[in-house]
Amino acid sequence: MKLRFDQFTLDTDTHQLLRGDQPIHLSPKAFDLLTALVHNRPKVMTKAVLQELLWPATFVSEANLPTLISEVRAALQDEPDRPRFIRTVHRVGYAFSETATEIRGVSAPEPNPVTRYWLVHGSRKFVLAEGTNIIGRDPDSTVWLDSASVSRRHSSIEIDRGRVMLNDLGSKNGTFHSERRVESAPLHDGDRIRVGSIRLRFRIWSAEGPTETQSVASKRAAVARRRPHGPGK
């Protein structure tokens, strides 16, 4: 989908913000923020809704959202004291205040639904992004695991347009998928992995609906309910 406002074009298919024909750099989170505001125009999106959209099931500093707003405004050359595009509703949230027009093509593909990926370790949740996510003992890792059994750069999770791969990075104590040591393995929703001695669960959430793994689980449950019960059954 392409949305045009003023001299800008927001292209969700290519994940680009353009001024004329020139791409304007935005971090992935800032792009998602701008997309959400434009799609919900002129409605005010509360800070709580935006926080959950951008950092689902994760605690982040309240300063992160205003920082992203500043990044979007800088890209649009929007002045905070005289905004044309991003309107601040104090103590509530933000709204996109400019008119935007959808550019429709005859054979334009439908935009991909929003998909979120994360790892769960006990009560901790690590949000994963498109591209390379490093798991390791290095504090700069995407998934920081402070354990002696974990190498500094232990393994990685690669996310590429819905395809997710778990890769070992030459770790000492190994990377395991379903308790089988692997060099590389595809990941699906609900898969359990082990990094050294740390056990994690991989999760996927899609705006389109249940993931393939969830659908399979639902079908199995339905078959189990139809089976007869009793001695020898």
PDB file of C-alpha atoms in Angstrom:
ATOM      1  CA  MET A   1       0.000   0.000   0.000  1.00  0.00           C
ATOM      2  CA  LYS A   2       1.154   3.521  -0.834  1.00  0.00           C
ATOM      3  CA  LEU A   3      -0.135   6.620   0.928  1.00  0.00           C
ATOM      4  CA  ARG A   4       0.725  10.102  -0.327  1.00  0.00           C
ATOM      5  CA  PHE A   5       0.653  13.258   1.773  1.00  0.00           C
ATOM      6  CA  ASP A   6       2.155  16.613   0.860  1.00  0.00           C
ATOM      7  CA  GLN A   7       5.454  15.804  -0.928  1.00  0.00           C
ATOM      8  CA  PHE A   8       5.855  12.434   0.821  1.00  0.00           C
ATOM      9  CA  THR A   9       4.916   8.857  -0.068  1.00  0.00           C
ATOM     10  CA  LEU A  10       4.645   6.142   2.587  1.00  0.00           C
ATOM     11  CA  ASP A  11       5.157   2.746   0.927  1.00  0.00           C
ATOM     12  CA  THR A  12       4.379  -0.148   3.289  1.00  0.00           C
ATOM     13  CA  ASP A  13       5.288  -2.772   0.646  1.00  0.00           C
ATOM     14  CA  THR A  14       8.893  -1.584   0.318  1.00  0.00           C
ATOM     15  CA  HIS A  15       9.005  -0.215   3.893  1.00  0.00           C
ATOM     16  CA  GLN A  16      10.106   3.209   2.630  1.00  0.00           C
ATOM     17  CA  LEU A  17       9.312   6.846   3.224  1.00  0.00           C
ATOM     18  CA  LEU A  18       9.969   8.908   0.079  1.00  0.00           C
ATOM     19  CA  ARG A  19      10.206  12.646  -0.505  1.00  0.00           C
ATOM     20  CA  GLY A  20       9.517  12.816  -4.209  1.00  0.00           C
ATOM     21  CA  ASP A  21      11.724   9.982  -5.507  1.00  0.00           C
ATOM     22  CA  GLN A  22      14.283  10.236  -2.701  1.00  0.00           C
ATOM     23  CA  PRO A  23      14.142   7.758   0.212  1.00  0.00           C
ATOM     24  CA  ILE A  24      14.176   9.266   3.710  1.00  0.00           C
ATOM     25  CA  HIS A  25      15.857   7.186   6.412  1.00  0.00           C
ATOM     26  CA  LEU A  26      13.679   5.997   9.288  1.00  0.00           C
ATOM     27  CA  SER A  27      14.472   3.302  11.824  1.00  0.00           C
ATOM     28  CA  PRO A  28      12.098   0.282  11.672  1.00  0.00           C
ATOM     29  CA  LYS A  29      10.272   1.343  14.846  1.00  0.00           C
ATOM     30  CA  ALA A  30       9.887   4.934  13.626  1.00  0.00           C
ATOM     31  CA  PHE A  31       8.496   3.652  10.309  1.00  0.00           C
ATOM     32  CA  ASP A  32       5.971   1.451  12.158  1.00  0.00           C
ATOM     33  CA  LEU A  33       4.974   4.441  14.300  1.00  0.00           C
ATOM     34  CA  LEU A  34       4.408   6.700  11.290  1.00  0.00           C
ATOM     35  CA  THR A  35       2.469   3.948   9.489  1.00  0.00           C
ATOM     36  CA  ALA A  36       0.167   3.449  12.492  1.00  0.00           C
ATOM     37  CA  LEU A  37      -0.533   7.177  12.829  1.00  0.00           C
ATOM     38  CA  VAL A  38      -1.221   7.625   9.101  1.00  0.00           C
ATOM     39  CA  HIS A  39      -3.505   4.582   8.941  1.00  0.00           C
ATOM     40  CA  ASN A  40      -5.496   5.771  11.964  1.00  0.00           C
ATOM     41  CA  ARG A  41      -5.701   9.426  10.862  1.00  0.00           C
ATOM     42  CA  PRO A  42      -7.147  11.716  12.173  1.00  0.00           C
ATOM     43  CA  LYS A  43      -7.840   9.608  15.270  1.00  0.00           C
ATOM     44  CA  VAL A  44      -5.666  10.197  18.318  1.00  0.00           C
ATOM     45  CA  MET A  45      -3.651   7.103  19.250  1.00  0.00           C
ATOM     46  CA  THR A  46      -2.986   6.941  22.966  1.00  0.00           C
ATOM     47  CA  LYS A  47       0.494   6.436  24.328  1.00  0.00           C
ATOM     48  CA  ALA A  48      -0.559   3.101  25.831  1.00  0.00           C
ATOM     49  CA  VAL A  49      -1.827   1.789  22.475  1.00  0.00           C
ATOM     50  CA  LEU A  50       1.323   2.909  20.685  1.00  0.00           C
ATOM     51  CA  GLN A  51       3.563   1.377  23.353  1.00  0.00           C
ATOM     52  CA  GLU A  52       1.801  -1.988  23.016  1.00  0.00           C
ATOM     53  CA  LEU A  53       1.912  -1.824  19.212  1.00  0.00           C
ATOM     54  CA  LEU A  54       5.620  -1.012  19.024  1.00  0.00           C
ATOM     55  CA  TRP A  55       6.869  -3.015  22.013  1.00  0.00           C
ATOM     56  CA  PRO A  56       4.291  -5.782  22.608  1.00  0.00           C
ATOM     57  CA  ALA A  57       4.412  -7.466  26.024  1.00  0.00           C
ATOM     58  CA  THR A  58       7.674  -5.647  26.803  1.00  0.00           C
ATOM     59  CA  PHE A  59       8.501  -3.017  29.390  1.00  0.00           C
ATOM     60  CA  VAL A  60      10.373  -0.048  27.891  1.00  0.00           C
ATOM     61  CA  SER A  61      11.138   3.436  29.117  1.00  0.00           C
ATOM     62  CA  GLU A  62       8.381   5.999  28.567  1.00  0.00           C
ATOM     63  CA  ALA A  63      11.017   8.180  26.891  1.00  0.00           C
ATOM     64  CA  ASN A  64      11.265   5.752  23.944  1.00  0.00           C
ATOM     65  CA  LEU A  65       8.008   6.897  22.357  1.00  0.00           C
ATOM     66  CA  PRO A  66       8.792  10.670  22.367  1.00  0.00           C
ATOM     67  CA  THR A  67      12.224   9.805  20.933  1.00  0.00           C
ATOM     68  CA  LEU A  68      10.580   7.998  18.004  1.00  0.00           C
ATOM     69  CA  ILE A  69       8.138  10.889  17.527  1.00  0.00           C
ATOM     70  CA  SER A  70      11.130  13.268  17.287  1.00  0.00           C
ATOM     71  CA  GLU A  71      12.743  10.976  14.688  1.00  0.00           C
ATOM     72  CA  VAL A  72       9.555  10.958  12.584  1.00  0.00           C
ATOM     73  CA  ARG A  73       9.212  14.743  12.854  1.00  0.00           C
ATOM     74  CA  ALA A  74      12.830  15.244  11.806  1.00  0.00           C
ATOM     75  CA  ALA A  75      12.284  13.035   8.736  1.00  0.00           C
ATOM     76  CA  LEU A  76       9.167  15.019   7.791  1.00  0.00           C
ATOM     77  CA  GLN A  77      10.788  18.366   8.704  1.00  0.00           C
ATOM     78  CA  ASP A  78       7.824  18.900  11.013  1.00  0.00           C
ATOM     79  CA  GLU A  79       8.328  21.566  13.692  1.00  0.00           C
ATOM     80  CA  PRO A  80       6.969  20.538  17.136  1.00  0.00           C
ATOM     81  CA  ASP A  81       5.755  24.065  17.966  1.00  0.00           C
ATOM     82  CA  ARG A  82       4.007  24.432  14.570  1.00  0.00           C
ATOM     83  CA  PRO A  83       3.256  20.854  13.486  1.00  0.00           C
ATOM     84  CA  ARG A  84       1.823  20.077  10.056  1.00  0.00           C
ATOM     85  CA  PHE A  85       1.821  16.294  10.293  1.00  0.00           C
ATOM     86  CA  ILE A  86       2.198  14.966  13.848  1.00  0.00           C
ATOM     87  CA  ARG A  87      -0.098  16.543  16.417  1.00  0.00           C
ATOM     88  CA  THR A  88       0.634  16.089  20.121  1.00  0.00           C
ATOM     89  CA  VAL A  89      -2.353  15.680  22.396  1.00  0.00           C
ATOM     90  CA  HIS A  90      -0.791  16.378  25.773  1.00  0.00           C
ATOM     91  CA  ARG A  91      -1.113  13.601  28.357  1.00  0.00           C
ATOM     92  CA  VAL A  92      -3.032  11.486  25.823  1.00  0.00           C
ATOM     93  CA  GLY A  93      -1.072  10.617  22.689  1.00  0.00           C
ATOM     94  CA  TYR A  94      -0.453  11.600  19.079  1.00  0.00           C
ATOM     95  CA  ALA A  95      -2.389  11.988  15.834  1.00  0.00           C
ATOM     96  CA  PHE A  96      -1.603  12.418  12.144  1.00  0.00           C
ATOM     97  CA  SER A  97      -3.270  15.657  11.088  1.00  0.00           C
ATOM     98  CA  GLU A  98      -2.474  15.894   7.348  1.00  0.00           C
ATOM     99  CA  THR A  99      -4.687  14.546   4.551  1.00  0.00           C
ATOM    100  CA  ALA A 100      -3.312  11.341   3.014  1.00  0.00           C
ATOM    101  CA  THR A 101      -4.404   9.700  -0.242  1.00  0.00           C
ATOM    102  CA  GLU A 102      -4.026   6.021  -1.031  1.00  0.00           C
ATOM    103  CA  ILE A 103      -2.320   5.311  -4.351  1.00  0.00           C
ATOM    104  CA  ARG A 104      -3.970   2.266  -5.874  1.00  0.00           C
ATOM    105  CA  GLY A 105      -2.442   0.194  -8.658  1.00  0.00           C
ATOM    106  CA  VAL A 106      -4.309  -2.249 -10.879  1.00  0.00           C
ATOM    107  CA  SER A 107      -2.172  -5.191  -9.809  1.00  0.00           C
ATOM    108  CA  ALA A 108      -0.831  -3.826  -6.538  1.00  0.00           C
ATOM    109  CA  PRO A 109      -0.253  -6.629  -4.002  1.00  0.00           C
ATOM    110  CA  GLU A 110      -2.023  -6.541  -0.684  1.00  0.00           C
ATOM    111  CA  PRO A 111       0.177  -5.445   2.230  1.00  0.00           C
ATOM    112  CA  ASN A 112       1.513  -8.146   4.512  1.00  0.00           C
ATOM    113  CA  PRO A 113      -0.233  -8.355   7.881  1.00  0.00           C
ATOM    114  CA  VAL A 114       1.667  -7.116  10.912  1.00  0.00           C
ATOM    115  CA  THR A 115       3.633  -9.990  12.427  1.00  0.00           C
ATOM    116  CA  ARG A 116       5.493  -9.945  15.743  1.00  0.00           C
ATOM    117  CA  TYR A 117       8.202 -12.335  16.935  1.00  0.00           C
ATOM    118  CA  TRP A 118       9.651 -12.819  20.404  1.00  0.00           C
ATOM    119  CA  LEU A 119      11.438 -15.255  22.735  1.00  0.00           C
ATOM    120  CA  VAL A 120      10.146 -16.106  26.203  1.00  0.00           C
ATOM    121  CA  HIS A 121      12.367 -17.057  29.138  1.00  0.00           C
ATOM    122  CA  GLY A 122      10.357 -17.363  32.335  1.00  0.00           C
ATOM    123  CA  SER A 123       8.773 -13.945  32.902  1.00  0.00           C
ATOM    124  CA  ARG A 124      11.159 -12.240  30.466  1.00  0.00           C
ATOM    125  CA  LYS A 125      10.218 -11.484  26.858  1.00  0.00           C
ATOM    126  CA  PHE A 126      12.682 -10.537  24.127  1.00  0.00           C
ATOM    127  CA  VAL A 127      11.177  -8.864  21.056  1.00  0.00           C
ATOM    128  CA  LEU A 128      12.819  -9.925  17.774  1.00  0.00           C
ATOM    129  CA  ALA A 129      13.073  -7.766  14.647  1.00  0.00           C
ATOM    130  CA  GLU A 130      13.329  -8.456  10.924  1.00  0.00           C
ATOM    131  CA  GLY A 131      16.948  -9.354  10.125  1.00  0.00           C
ATOM    132  CA  THR A 132      19.596 -10.775  12.471  1.00  0.00           C
ATOM    133  CA  ASN A 133      18.931 -11.146  16.207  1.00  0.00           C
ATOM    134  CA  ILE A 134      21.983 -12.182  18.244  1.00  0.00           C
ATOM    135  CA  ILE A 135      21.573 -14.367  21.340  1.00  0.00           C
ATOM    136  CA  GLY A 136      24.484 -14.291  23.756  1.00  0.00           C
ATOM    137  CA  ARG A 137      26.200 -13.221  26.956  1.00  0.00           C
ATOM    138  CA  ASP A 138      27.364  -9.939  25.367  1.00  0.00           C
ATOM    139  CA  PRO A 139      25.182  -7.121  26.827  1.00  0.00           C
ATOM    140  CA  ASP A 140      24.826  -5.681  23.312  1.00  0.00           C
ATOM    141  CA  SER A 141      23.044  -8.840  22.138  1.00  0.00           C
ATOM    142  CA  THR A 142      19.409  -8.630  21.066  1.00  0.00           C
ATOM    143  CA  VAL A 143      18.703 -11.431  23.537  1.00  0.00           C
ATOM    144  CA  TRP A 144      21.074 -10.958  26.478  1.00  0.00           C
ATOM    145  CA  LEU A 145      21.456 -14.069  28.627  1.00  0.00           C
ATOM    146  CA  ASP A 146      23.778 -13.545  31.584  1.00  0.00           C
ATOM    147  CA  SER A 147      24.834 -17.168  32.082  1.00  0.00           C
ATOM    148  CA  ALA A 148      28.253 -18.842  32.131  1.00  0.00           C
ATOM    149  CA  SER A 149      26.859 -21.605  29.873  1.00  0.00           C
ATOM    150  CA  VAL A 150      26.137 -19.060  27.120  1.00  0.00           C
ATOM    151  CA  SER A 151      28.848 -17.815  24.743  1.00  0.00           C
ATOM    152  CA  ARG A 152      29.251 -14.072  24.130  1.00  0.00           C
ATOM    153  CA  ARG A 153      27.804 -14.552  20.618  1.00  0.00           C
ATOM    154  CA  HIS A 154      26.117 -17.901  21.028  1.00  0.00           C
ATOM    155  CA  SER A 155      23.500 -18.117  18.289  1.00  0.00           C
ATOM    156  CA  SER A 156      21.242 -16.024  16.088  1.00  0.00           C
ATOM    157  CA  ILE A 157      17.665 -15.922  14.865  1.00  0.00           C
ATOM    158  CA  GLU A 158      17.317 -14.694  11.279  1.00  0.00           C
ATOM    159  CA  ILE A 159      13.919 -13.318  10.231  1.00  0.00           C
ATOM    160  CA  ASP A 160      13.410 -12.729   6.519  1.00  0.00           C
ATOM    161  CA  ARG A 161       9.879 -12.009   5.234  1.00  0.00           C
ATOM    162  CA  GLY A 162       8.216 -14.590   7.460  1.00  0.00           C
ATOM    163  CA  ARG A 163      10.981 -17.207   7.241  1.00  0.00           C
ATOM    164  CA  VAL A 164      12.691 -17.742  10.605  1.00  0.00           C
ATOM    165  CA  MET A 165      15.972 -19.648  11.078  1.00  0.00           C
ATOM    166  CA  LEU A 166      17.883 -20.527  14.245  1.00  0.00           C
ATOM    167  CA  ASN A 167      21.668 -20.629  13.721  1.00  0.00           C
ATOM    168  CA  ASP A 168      24.506 -21.635  16.027  1.00  0.00           C
ATOM    169  CA  LEU A 169      27.475 -19.234  15.954  1.00  0.00           C
ATOM    170  CA  GLY A 170      30.178 -21.699  16.924  1.00  0.00           C
ATOM    171  CA  SER A 171      29.147 -21.783  20.587  1.00  0.00           C
ATOM    172  CA  LYS A 172      30.968 -23.936  23.137  1.00  0.00           C
ATOM    173  CA  ASN A 173      27.883 -25.509  24.748  1.00  0.00           C
ATOM    174  CA  GLY A 174      25.701 -25.754  21.669  1.00  0.00           C
ATOM    175  CA  THR A 175      22.328 -24.580  20.378  1.00  0.00           C
ATOM    176  CA  PHE A 176      19.426 -27.013  20.683  1.00  0.00           C
ATOM    177  CA  HIS A 177      16.064 -27.242  18.923  1.00  0.00           C
ATOM    178  CA  SER A 178      13.611 -29.614  20.615  1.00  0.00           C
ATOM    179  CA  GLU A 179      16.599 -30.935  22.635  1.00  0.00           C
ATOM    180  CA  ARG A 180      18.496 -31.800  19.432  1.00  0.00           C
ATOM    181  CA  ARG A 181      21.789 -29.984  18.892  1.00  0.00           C
ATOM    182  CA  VAL A 182      21.674 -28.088  15.612  1.00  0.00           C
ATOM    183  CA  GLU A 183      23.828 -25.890  13.445  1.00  0.00           C
ATOM    184  CA  SER A 184      20.736 -24.444  11.766  1.00  0.00           C
ATOM    185  CA  ALA A 185      16.998 -25.127  11.983  1.00  0.00           C
ATOM    186  CA  PRO A 186      13.738 -23.414  10.938  1.00  0.00           C
ATOM    187  CA  LEU A 187      11.576 -22.017  13.745  1.00  0.00           C
ATOM    188  CA  HIS A 188       7.796 -22.111  14.103  1.00  0.00           C
ATOM    189  CA  ASP A 189       5.448 -20.697  16.707  1.00  0.00           C
ATOM    190  CA  GLY A 190       5.741 -22.548  20.004  1.00  0.00           C
ATOM    191  CA  ASP A 191       9.123 -24.164  19.256  1.00  0.00           C
ATOM    192  CA  ARG A 192      11.371 -24.701  22.258  1.00  0.00           C
ATOM    193  CA  ILE A 193      15.081 -24.019  22.001  1.00  0.00           C
ATOM    194  CA  ARG A 194      17.996 -24.269  24.414  1.00  0.00           C
ATOM    195  CA  VAL A 195      21.060 -22.030  24.414  1.00  0.00           C
ATOM    196  CA  GLY A 196      23.674 -23.566  26.717  1.00  0.00           C
ATOM    197  CA  SER A 197      21.567 -24.321  29.792  1.00  0.00           C
ATOM    198  CA  ILE A 198      18.963 -21.610  29.124  1.00  0.00           C
ATOM    199  CA  ARG A 199      15.606 -22.788  27.779  1.00  0.00           C
ATOM    200  CA  LEU A 200      13.546 -20.431  25.623  1.00  0.00           C
ATOM    201  CA  ARG A 201      10.284 -20.575  23.718  1.00  0.00           C
ATOM    202  CA  PHE A 202       9.803 -18.933  20.312  1.00  0.00           C
ATOM    203  CA  ARG A 203       6.471 -17.186  19.692  1.00  0.00           C
ATOM    204  CA  ILE A 204       4.807 -15.556  16.682  1.00  0.00           C
ATOM    205  CA  TRP A 205       1.755 -13.280  16.622  1.00  0.00           C
ATOM    206  CA  SER A 206       0.124 -12.223  13.361  1.00  0.00           C
ATOM    207  CA  ALA A 207      -2.639  -9.679  12.739  1.00  0.00           C
ATOM    208  CA  GLU A 208      -3.903 -12.029  10.021  1.00  0.00           C
ATOM    209  CA  GLY A 209      -5.028 -14.585  12.604  1.00  0.00           C
ATOM    210  CA  PRO A 210      -3.727 -17.849  14.125  1.00  0.00           C
ATOM    211  CA  THR A 211      -0.299 -18.980  12.975  1.00  0.00           C
ATOM    212  CA  GLU A 212       0.118 -22.246  11.076  1.00  0.00           C
ATOM    213  CA  THR A 213       1.333 -23.952  14.248  1.00  0.00           C
ATOM    214  CA  GLN A 214      -1.701 -22.754  16.193  1.00  0.00           C
ATOM    215  CA  SER A 215      -4.002 -23.972  13.399  1.00  0.00           C
ATOM    216  CA  VAL A 216      -2.404 -27.427  13.452  1.00  0.00           C
ATOM    217  CA  ALA A 217      -2.758 -27.576  17.243  1.00  0.00           C
ATOM    218  CA  SER A 218      -6.440 -26.634  16.958  1.00  0.00           C
ATOM    219  CA  LYS A 219      -7.039 -29.401  14.386  1.00  0.00           C
ATOM    220  CA  ARG A 220      -5.318 -31.974  16.624  1.00  0.00           C
ATOM    221  CA  ALA A 221      -7.456 -30.911  19.580  1.00  0.00           C
ATOM    222  CA  ALA A 222     -10.609 -31.246  17.474  1.00  0.00           C
ATOM    223  CA  VAL A 223      -9.597 -34.781  16.370  1.00  0.00           C
ATOM    224  CA  ALA A 224      -8.894 -35.731  19.998  1.00  0.00           C
ATOM    225  CA  ARG A 225     -12.368 -34.560  21.050  1.00  0.00           C
ATOM    226  CA  ARG A 226     -13.990 -36.734  18.353  1.00  0.00           C
ATOM    227  CA  ARG A 227     -12.166 -39.893  19.409  1.00  0.00           C
ATOM    228  CA  PRO A 228     -14.258 -42.383  21.435  1.00  0.00           C
ATOM    229  CA  HIS A 229     -13.260 -42.859  25.064  1.00  0.00           C
ATOM    230  CA  GLY A 230     -13.400 -45.966  27.125  1.00  0.00           C
ATOM    231  CA  PRO A 231     -11.449 -49.180  27.900  1.00  0.00           C
ATOM    232  CA  GLY A 232      -9.031 -50.054  25.149  1.00  0.00           C
ATOM    233  CA  LYS A 233      -9.816 -46.905  23.181  1.00  0.00           C
TER     234      LYS A 233
END
